[in-house]
Short mmCIF file of C-alpha atoms in Angstrom, two decimals:
data_model
loop_
_atom_site.label_atom_id
_atom_site.label_comp_id
_atom_site.label_asym_id
_atom_site.label_seq_id
_atom_site.Cartn_x
_atom_site.Cartn_y
_atom_site.Cartn_z
CA UNK A 1 -23.52 -55.05 -78.84
CA UNK A 2 -21.17 -53.75 -77.87
CA UNK A 3 -21.52 -50.75 -79.41
CA UNK A 4 -25.35 -50.10 -78.48
CA UNK A 5 -24.47 -51.19 -74.70
CA UNK A 6 -22.56 -47.57 -75.67
CA UNK A 7 -24.41 -45.84 -77.22
CA UNK A 8 -27.49 -46.27 -75.31
CA UNK A 9 -25.98 -43.84 -71.90
CA UNK A 10 -24.97 -40.77 -74.55
CA UNK A 11 -28.65 -40.58 -75.49
CA UNK A 12 -30.02 -41.18 -72.25
CA UNK A 13 -27.53 -37.95 -71.43
CA UNK A 14 -28.68 -35.76 -74.53
CA UNK A 15 -32.69 -36.77 -73.67
CA UNK A 16 -32.30 -35.84 -70.04
CA UNK A 17 -30.13 -32.34 -71.92
CA UNK A 18 -33.59 -31.30 -73.33
CA UNK A 19 -36.01 -32.15 -70.83
CA UNK A 20 -34.03 -29.70 -68.23
CA UNK A 21 -33.59 -26.85 -70.74
CA UNK A 22 -37.45 -27.70 -71.33
CA UNK A 23 -37.94 -27.96 -67.43
CA UNK A 24 -36.05 -24.03 -67.53
CA UNK A 25 -37.71 -22.16 -70.19
CA UNK A 26 -40.94 -23.10 -68.44
CA UNK A 27 -39.67 -22.16 -65.03
CA UNK A 28 -38.56 -18.41 -66.40
CA UNK A 29 -41.62 -18.00 -68.85
CA UNK A 30 -43.66 -18.46 -65.33
CA UNK A 31 -42.18 -15.77 -63.68
CA UNK A 32 -42.48 -13.10 -66.61
CA UNK A 33 -46.12 -13.90 -67.05
CA UNK A 34 -47.46 -12.67 -63.38
CA UNK A 35 -44.62 -9.40 -64.39
CA UNK A 36 -46.78 -9.32 -68.16
CA UNK A 37 -50.58 -9.63 -66.67
CA UNK A 38 -49.91 -7.08 -63.64
CA UNK A 39 -48.07 -4.70 -66.45
CA UNK A 40 -51.49 -5.44 -68.33
CA UNK A 41 -53.35 -4.59 -65.80
CA UNK A 42 -51.67 -0.75 -64.15
CA UNK A 43 -52.07 -0.51 -68.35
CA UNK A 44 -55.76 -1.21 -68.10
CA UNK A 45 -56.61 0.78 -64.94
CA UNK A 46 -54.94 3.38 -66.28
CA UNK A 47 -56.36 3.63 -69.55
CA UNK A 48 -60.70 5.91 -68.52
CA UNK A 49 -61.93 4.22 -71.71
CA UNK A 50 -61.89 1.03 -70.03
CA UNK A 51 -62.43 2.56 -66.62
CA UNK A 52 -65.02 4.07 -67.41
CA UNK A 53 -66.89 0.82 -69.02
CA UNK A 54 -67.82 -0.53 -65.18
CA UNK A 55 -69.07 2.97 -64.37
CA UNK A 56 -73.19 1.95 -63.88
CA UNK A 57 -75.08 4.07 -61.38
CA UNK A 58 -73.44 7.17 -58.67
CA UNK A 59 -73.76 6.48 -55.23
CA UNK A 60 -74.97 9.62 -52.93
CA UNK A 61 -73.56 10.46 -50.08
CA UNK A 62 -76.40 12.95 -48.76
CA UNK A 63 -76.25 12.77 -44.75
CA UNK A 64 -75.21 8.38 -44.92
CA UNK A 65 -72.64 9.17 -42.16
CA UNK A 66 -75.33 11.19 -39.49
CA UNK A 67 -76.77 9.87 -36.57
CA UNK A 68 -79.66 6.99 -36.76
CA UNK A 69 -81.32 10.31 -34.65
CA UNK A 70 -79.94 12.65 -36.63
CA UNK A 71 -81.43 11.55 -40.14
CA UNK A 72 -84.66 10.77 -38.54
CA UNK A 73 -85.36 14.25 -37.55
CA UNK A 74 -83.52 15.31 -40.79
CA UNK A 75 -86.19 13.33 -42.33
CA UNK A 76 -88.90 14.63 -40.38
CA UNK A 77 -88.06 18.04 -41.28
CA UNK A 78 -87.26 18.07 -45.00
CA UNK A 79 -90.62 15.75 -45.03
CA UNK A 80 -91.82 18.96 -43.23
CA UNK A 81 -90.75 21.82 -45.53
CA UNK A 82 -91.50 19.31 -48.76
CA UNK A 83 -95.00 18.85 -47.62
CA UNK A 84 -95.15 23.78 -46.17
CA UNK A 85 -93.43 23.85 -50.13
CA UNK A 86 -96.24 21.25 -52.63
CA UNK A 87 -99.27 23.03 -50.16
CA UNK A 88 -97.93 26.92 -50.96
CA UNK A 89 -96.85 26.60 -54.62
CA UNK A 90 -99.76 24.60 -55.72
CA UNK A 91 -102.15 26.70 -53.83
CA UNK A 92 -100.77 29.93 -55.74
CA UNK A 93 -101.11 28.00 -58.70
CA UNK A 94 -104.87 27.64 -58.68
CA UNK A 95 -105.59 30.82 -57.52
CA UNK A 96 -104.03 32.23 -60.30
CA UNK A 97 -105.32 30.63 -62.61
CA UNK A 98 -108.86 30.06 -61.24
CA UNK A 99 -109.16 33.39 -59.64
CA UNK A 100 -110.51 35.87 -62.58
CA UNK A 101 -109.83 38.52 -59.26
CA UNK A 102 -105.94 38.12 -60.28
CA UNK A 103 -106.37 38.03 -63.97
CA UNK A 104 -103.30 40.11 -64.30
CA UNK A 105 -99.48 39.79 -66.34
CA UNK A 106 -97.82 39.43 -63.06
CA UNK A 107 -99.89 36.58 -60.98
CA UNK A 108 -99.88 34.56 -64.22
CA UNK A 109 -96.03 34.68 -64.45
CA UNK A 110 -95.93 34.09 -60.50
CA UNK A 111 -98.00 30.86 -61.07
CA UNK A 112 -95.87 29.00 -64.10
CA UNK A 113 -93.20 30.40 -61.11
CA UNK A 114 -94.78 28.11 -58.32
CA UNK A 115 -95.26 26.02 -61.13
CA UNK A 116 -91.70 25.19 -61.33
CA UNK A 117 -90.85 26.10 -57.83
CA UNK A 118 -93.08 21.56 -57.61
CA UNK A 119 -91.18 20.79 -60.80
CA UNK A 120 -88.22 21.36 -58.87
CA UNK A 121 -88.94 20.02 -55.58
CA UNK A 122 -90.14 17.20 -56.65
CA UNK A 123 -87.27 16.26 -58.99
CA UNK A 124 -84.62 16.38 -55.88
CA UNK A 125 -85.88 16.05 -52.82
CA UNK A 126 -88.20 12.73 -52.50
CA UNK A 127 -84.96 10.53 -54.00
CA UNK A 128 -83.13 12.54 -50.69
CA UNK A 129 -86.49 11.12 -48.63
CA UNK A 130 -86.03 7.64 -49.55
CA UNK A 131 -82.87 8.10 -48.47
CA UNK A 132 -82.83 9.36 -45.25
CA UNK A 133 -84.59 6.27 -44.81
CA UNK A 134 -82.84 3.88 -46.18
CA UNK A 135 -79.00 1.94 -46.35
CA UNK A 136 -80.02 1.80 -50.49
CA UNK A 137 -78.36 4.92 -51.20
CA UNK A 138 -76.54 3.76 -54.88
CA UNK A 139 -78.32 6.12 -58.36
CA UNK A 140 -78.06 4.25 -61.98
CA UNK A 141 -75.90 5.87 -64.70
CA UNK A 142 -79.50 7.50 -66.40
CA UNK A 143 -81.82 8.55 -63.30
CA UNK A 144 -78.01 10.96 -62.29
CA UNK A 145 -78.30 11.76 -65.81
CA UNK A 146 -81.99 12.87 -65.43
CA UNK A 147 -82.12 14.64 -62.53
CA UNK A 148 -79.59 16.52 -63.62
CA UNK A 149 -81.09 17.72 -66.24
CA UNK A 150 -84.61 18.62 -65.36
CA UNK A 151 -82.22 20.22 -62.99
CA UNK A 152 -80.54 22.39 -65.67
CA UNK A 153 -84.39 22.84 -67.18
CA UNK A 154 -86.26 24.36 -64.69
CA UNK A 155 -82.91 26.05 -63.25
CA UNK A 156 -82.13 28.52 -65.82
CA UNK A 157 -85.66 28.32 -66.88
CA UNK A 158 -87.36 29.80 -63.47
CA UNK A 159 -84.09 32.28 -63.96
CA UNK A 160 -85.49 33.45 -67.05
CA UNK A 161 -89.12 33.80 -65.82
CA UNK A 162 -87.66 36.36 -63.05
CA UNK A 163 -86.21 38.62 -65.63
CA UNK A 164 -89.80 38.33 -67.31
CA UNK A 165 -91.43 39.39 -63.98
CA UNK A 166 -88.68 42.02 -63.22
CA UNK A 167 -89.32 43.32 -67.06
CA UNK A 168 -93.09 43.63 -66.51
CA UNK A 169 -93.19 44.82 -63.00
CA UNK A 170 -90.86 48.18 -65.14
CA UNK A 171 -93.74 48.32 -67.32
CA UNK A 172 -96.75 47.86 -64.80
CA UNK A 173 -94.28 51.61 -62.80
CA UNK A 174 -92.87 53.68 -65.51
CA UNK A 175 -95.63 52.48 -68.22
CA UNK A 176 -98.95 52.89 -66.36
CA UNK A 177 -100.97 53.91 -69.34
CA UNK A 178 -98.89 51.06 -72.46
CA UNK A 179 -98.68 48.42 -69.88
CA UNK A 180 -102.43 46.15 -71.65
CA UNK A 181 -101.27 47.03 -74.64
CA UNK A 182 -97.53 45.87 -73.63
CA UNK A 183 -97.55 43.28 -71.16
CA UNK A 184 -101.01 41.19 -73.46
CA UNK A 185 -101.48 38.17 -72.93
CA UNK A 186 -100.16 36.55 -76.30
CA UNK A 187 -96.95 38.57 -75.52
CA UNK A 188 -96.83 37.14 -71.86
CA UNK A 189 -97.40 33.71 -73.15
CA UNK A 190 -94.47 33.80 -75.36
CA UNK A 191 -92.07 35.01 -72.84
CA UNK A 192 -93.61 31.65 -71.04
CA UNK A 193 -92.72 29.38 -73.52
CA UNK A 194 -89.43 30.97 -74.26
CA UNK A 195 -88.43 30.40 -71.12
CA UNK A 196 -89.00 26.72 -70.81
CA UNK A 197 -87.72 26.56 -74.26
CA UNK A 198 -83.46 27.91 -73.65
CA UNK A 199 -84.14 26.00 -70.32
CA UNK A 200 -84.81 22.88 -72.55
CA UNK A 201 -82.03 23.94 -74.98
CA UNK A 202 -79.54 25.19 -72.08
CA UNK A 203 -80.33 21.04 -69.91
CA UNK A 204 -79.09 19.51 -73.86
CA UNK A 205 -76.17 21.14 -73.75
CA UNK A 206 -74.96 21.39 -69.75
CA UNK A 207 -76.25 17.83 -69.87
CA UNK A 208 -73.83 17.09 -72.87
CA UNK A 209 -70.16 18.56 -70.93
CA UNK A 210 -71.50 17.49 -67.48
CA UNK A 211 -70.88 13.54 -69.56
CA UNK A 212 -68.77 13.91 -72.19
CA UNK A 213 -66.31 12.51 -71.03
CA UNK A 214 -65.97 8.93 -69.21
CA UNK A 215 -66.33 7.98 -65.88
CA UNK A 216 -62.82 7.54 -63.98
CA UNK A 217 -62.37 7.77 -60.64
CA UNK A 218 -64.38 7.50 -57.49
CA UNK A 219 -68.42 7.38 -57.60
CA UNK A 220 -68.65 8.22 -54.39
CA UNK A 221 -71.38 11.67 -54.67
CA UNK A 222 -70.93 13.89 -51.76
CA UNK A 223 -74.19 15.22 -52.08
CA UNK A 224 -78.02 14.07 -51.74
CA UNK A 225 -78.57 14.05 -55.04
CA UNK A 226 -76.68 14.99 -58.15
CA UNK A 227 -75.14 18.08 -58.52
CA UNK A 228 -73.05 18.81 -62.04
CA UNK A 229 -70.44 20.63 -60.36
CA UNK A 230 -69.26 17.70 -58.38
CA UNK A 231 -70.68 14.71 -61.13
CA UNK A 232 -68.29 16.82 -62.90
CA UNK A 233 -65.15 16.23 -61.23
CA UNK A 234 -65.63 12.23 -61.49
CA UNK A 235 -65.09 12.17 -64.53
CA UNK A 236 -61.67 12.14 -66.36
CA UNK A 237 -60.11 14.36 -69.40
CA UNK A 238 -59.99 17.91 -69.44
CA UNK A 239 -62.07 18.81 -66.58
CA UNK A 240 -60.89 22.94 -66.69
CA UNK A 241 -62.63 22.59 -70.35
CA UNK A 242 -65.18 21.52 -68.63
CA UNK A 243 -65.64 24.09 -65.96
CA UNK A 244 -64.79 26.81 -67.74
CA UNK A 245 -67.45 25.49 -70.71
CA UNK A 246 -70.09 25.76 -67.19
CA UNK A 247 -68.86 28.88 -65.35
CA UNK A 248 -69.55 30.67 -69.32
CA UNK A 249 -72.48 29.25 -69.47
CA UNK A 250 -73.39 30.79 -66.40
CA UNK A 251 -72.01 33.50 -67.54
CA UNK A 252 -74.70 33.48 -69.89
CA UNK A 253 -77.86 32.34 -67.52
CA UNK A 254 -77.52 34.33 -64.33
CA UNK A 255 -75.98 37.12 -64.73
CA UNK A 256 -77.94 38.34 -68.68
CA UNK A 257 -81.54 37.88 -66.60
CA UNK A 258 -79.44 39.04 -63.79
CA UNK A 259 -78.72 42.70 -65.84
CA UNK A 260 -82.15 42.80 -66.82
CA UNK A 261 -83.19 42.75 -63.21
CA UNK A 262 -81.26 45.25 -61.72
CA UNK A 263 -81.54 47.33 -65.28
CA UNK A 264 -86.19 46.97 -64.73
CA UNK A 265 -85.39 47.99 -60.35
CA UNK A 266 -83.08 51.20 -61.44
CA UNK A 267 -85.63 52.48 -63.56
CA UNK A 268 -88.85 51.40 -61.15
CA UNK A 269 -86.40 53.22 -58.22
CA UNK A 270 -85.96 56.54 -61.11
CA UNK A 271 -89.91 56.80 -61.56
CA UNK A 272 -90.06 56.56 -57.74
CA UNK A 273 -88.64 58.94 -56.87
CA UNK A 274 -90.00 61.46 -59.51
CA UNK A 275 -93.28 61.64 -58.26
CA UNK A 276 -93.53 63.08 -53.96
CA UNK A 277 -96.86 60.82 -52.85
CA UNK A 278 -95.79 58.38 -50.41
CA UNK A 279 -98.48 56.47 -50.09
CA UNK A 280 -97.51 55.35 -54.05
CA UNK A 281 -94.10 54.83 -52.92
CA UNK A 282 -95.20 52.41 -50.13
CA UNK A 283 -96.78 50.86 -52.33
CA UNK A 284 -94.12 49.59 -55.26
CA UNK A 285 -91.85 49.00 -52.23
CA UNK A 286 -94.03 46.27 -51.10
CA UNK A 287 -94.87 44.92 -54.39
CA UNK A 288 -91.27 44.76 -55.91
CA UNK A 289 -89.79 43.93 -51.98
CA UNK A 290 -90.61 39.88 -51.77
CA UNK A 291 -88.87 39.75 -55.78
CA UNK A 292 -85.54 41.32 -54.84
CA UNK A 293 -85.50 38.76 -52.25
CA UNK A 294 -85.74 35.74 -54.32
CA UNK A 295 -83.75 37.09 -56.48
CA UNK A 296 -81.68 37.52 -53.92
CA UNK A 297 -81.37 34.97 -52.53
CA UNK A 298 -81.88 32.58 -55.67
CA UNK A 299 -79.26 34.08 -57.35
CA UNK A 300 -76.83 33.61 -54.64
CA UNK A 301 -76.99 29.86 -54.18
CA UNK A 302 -76.62 30.01 -58.03
CA UNK A 303 -73.88 32.20 -58.41
CA UNK A 304 -71.68 29.60 -55.43
CA UNK A 305 -73.05 26.33 -56.75
CA UNK A 306 -71.71 26.76 -60.87
CA UNK A 307 -69.87 29.75 -60.63
CA UNK A 308 -67.08 30.03 -57.46
CA UNK A 309 -63.97 27.81 -57.81
CA UNK A 310 -64.44 24.48 -56.85
CA UNK A 311 -60.97 24.14 -53.89
CA UNK A 312 -63.13 27.18 -51.81
CA UNK A 313 -66.23 24.45 -51.83
CA UNK A 314 -66.41 21.66 -49.34
CA UNK A 315 -68.71 18.82 -48.54
CA UNK A 316 -70.95 21.08 -45.82
CA UNK A 317 -70.97 23.80 -48.23
CA UNK A 318 -72.36 22.13 -51.05
CA UNK A 319 -75.05 20.35 -49.10
CA UNK A 320 -76.06 23.76 -47.41
CA UNK A 321 -76.58 26.16 -50.80
CA UNK A 322 -78.04 23.14 -52.25
CA UNK A 323 -80.75 22.59 -49.97
CA UNK A 324 -80.90 27.30 -50.31
CA UNK A 325 -82.38 26.60 -53.50
CA UNK A 326 -83.73 22.80 -53.59
CA UNK A 327 -85.87 23.08 -50.82
CA UNK A 328 -85.87 26.40 -49.55
CA UNK A 329 -86.92 28.44 -51.80
CA UNK A 330 -89.53 26.13 -53.20
CA UNK A 331 -91.28 26.95 -50.03
CA UNK A 332 -90.63 30.75 -48.92
CA UNK A 333 -91.72 32.25 -52.46
CA UNK A 334 -95.14 31.25 -52.26
CA UNK A 335 -94.65 33.10 -48.46
CA UNK A 336 -92.59 35.67 -49.25
CA UNK A 337 -95.71 37.12 -52.19
CA UNK A 338 -98.50 35.72 -50.36
CA UNK A 339 -97.32 37.67 -47.31
CA UNK A 340 -96.76 41.50 -49.19
CA UNK A 341 -99.81 41.44 -51.13
CA UNK A 342 -102.80 42.23 -50.23
CA UNK A 343 -104.48 39.98 -53.44
CA UNK A 344 -102.89 36.98 -52.52
CA UNK A 345 -103.76 36.88 -49.11
CA UNK A 346 -107.20 38.17 -50.21
CA UNK A 347 -107.32 35.43 -52.84
CA UNK A 348 -106.21 32.48 -50.52
CA UNK A 349 -108.63 32.59 -47.76
CA UNK A 350 -111.80 32.78 -50.47
CA UNK A 351 -109.62 29.62 -52.00
CA UNK A 352 -109.54 28.40 -48.52
CA UNK A 353 -112.67 29.35 -47.86
CA UNK A 354 -114.03 27.62 -50.39
CA UNK A 355 -112.28 24.50 -49.53
CA UNK A 356 -113.78 25.13 -45.85
CA UNK A 357 -117.72 25.24 -47.37
CA UNK A 358 -117.38 22.18 -49.57
#
């Protein structure tokens, strides 16, 4: 009994020491675990692939910071411009495809240019009008990709088509005797189809390089639609390499057609100066001035958006140039072509006269 009594205190002391050691180890583990967890969260947020999986939508800032009265005014203004552009381009499409007096390659190209303007303005402006009157400015990832592809397709096709229109004017003025043979209906259809095909292929390429990197930054787009340079700036990876690809593509898409346009009009100018009649000078300048006006406005805005360094950009500048080539140019193109062309004004008058009689 004495031996058992003497062993009990030692066994109790050993049990107490074991329990104390276990509690100390648990406390040390609990101290280490938050650090390990926080380190794991930091490494997870630093990994672009893990964080990019959470980017499922973008927020179009647009005119969100404007006052309600300003947004209401902008909604009324842009709705009026959009309606006018749709009506004018729709009228040009109708008269160039139905009026037999406009059965020439120039008006064939003009009708397709108006159709491209209708597609372009419909891709961007209705969404902006909805966001001006609602508080929800979010767009899904797929919707943003689709909008960017349509902008690429229509914009590139329009640049190529403008170059073909300049070539058409060159053939008509410098080679009038062979004009019908060179610019036959089959050739015109092939040129229009090639502009659409080039736009589709180039749109796929631009879409791939725009979304090949994961998105791990802010998802706010400082514009009223998904514009490629702004969306690319939100992605991770080698942004310089991506922007270089965009720049090289812009050189091919913008500068190559511009070289054709400049060459065509330089030869037109040389041919005009060799003619003695002043009336032919005025007629030729009147025909070409409308096309040159559209080319200058479209190419200036496109070059600023896709060939200018991003350091010179800003939300206000981006919105201004985006408005120029998304709504102002589609509205002004039919006005410029119709007011400087007697045949177009006559065809519009006949079409509107038939509509009023009906």
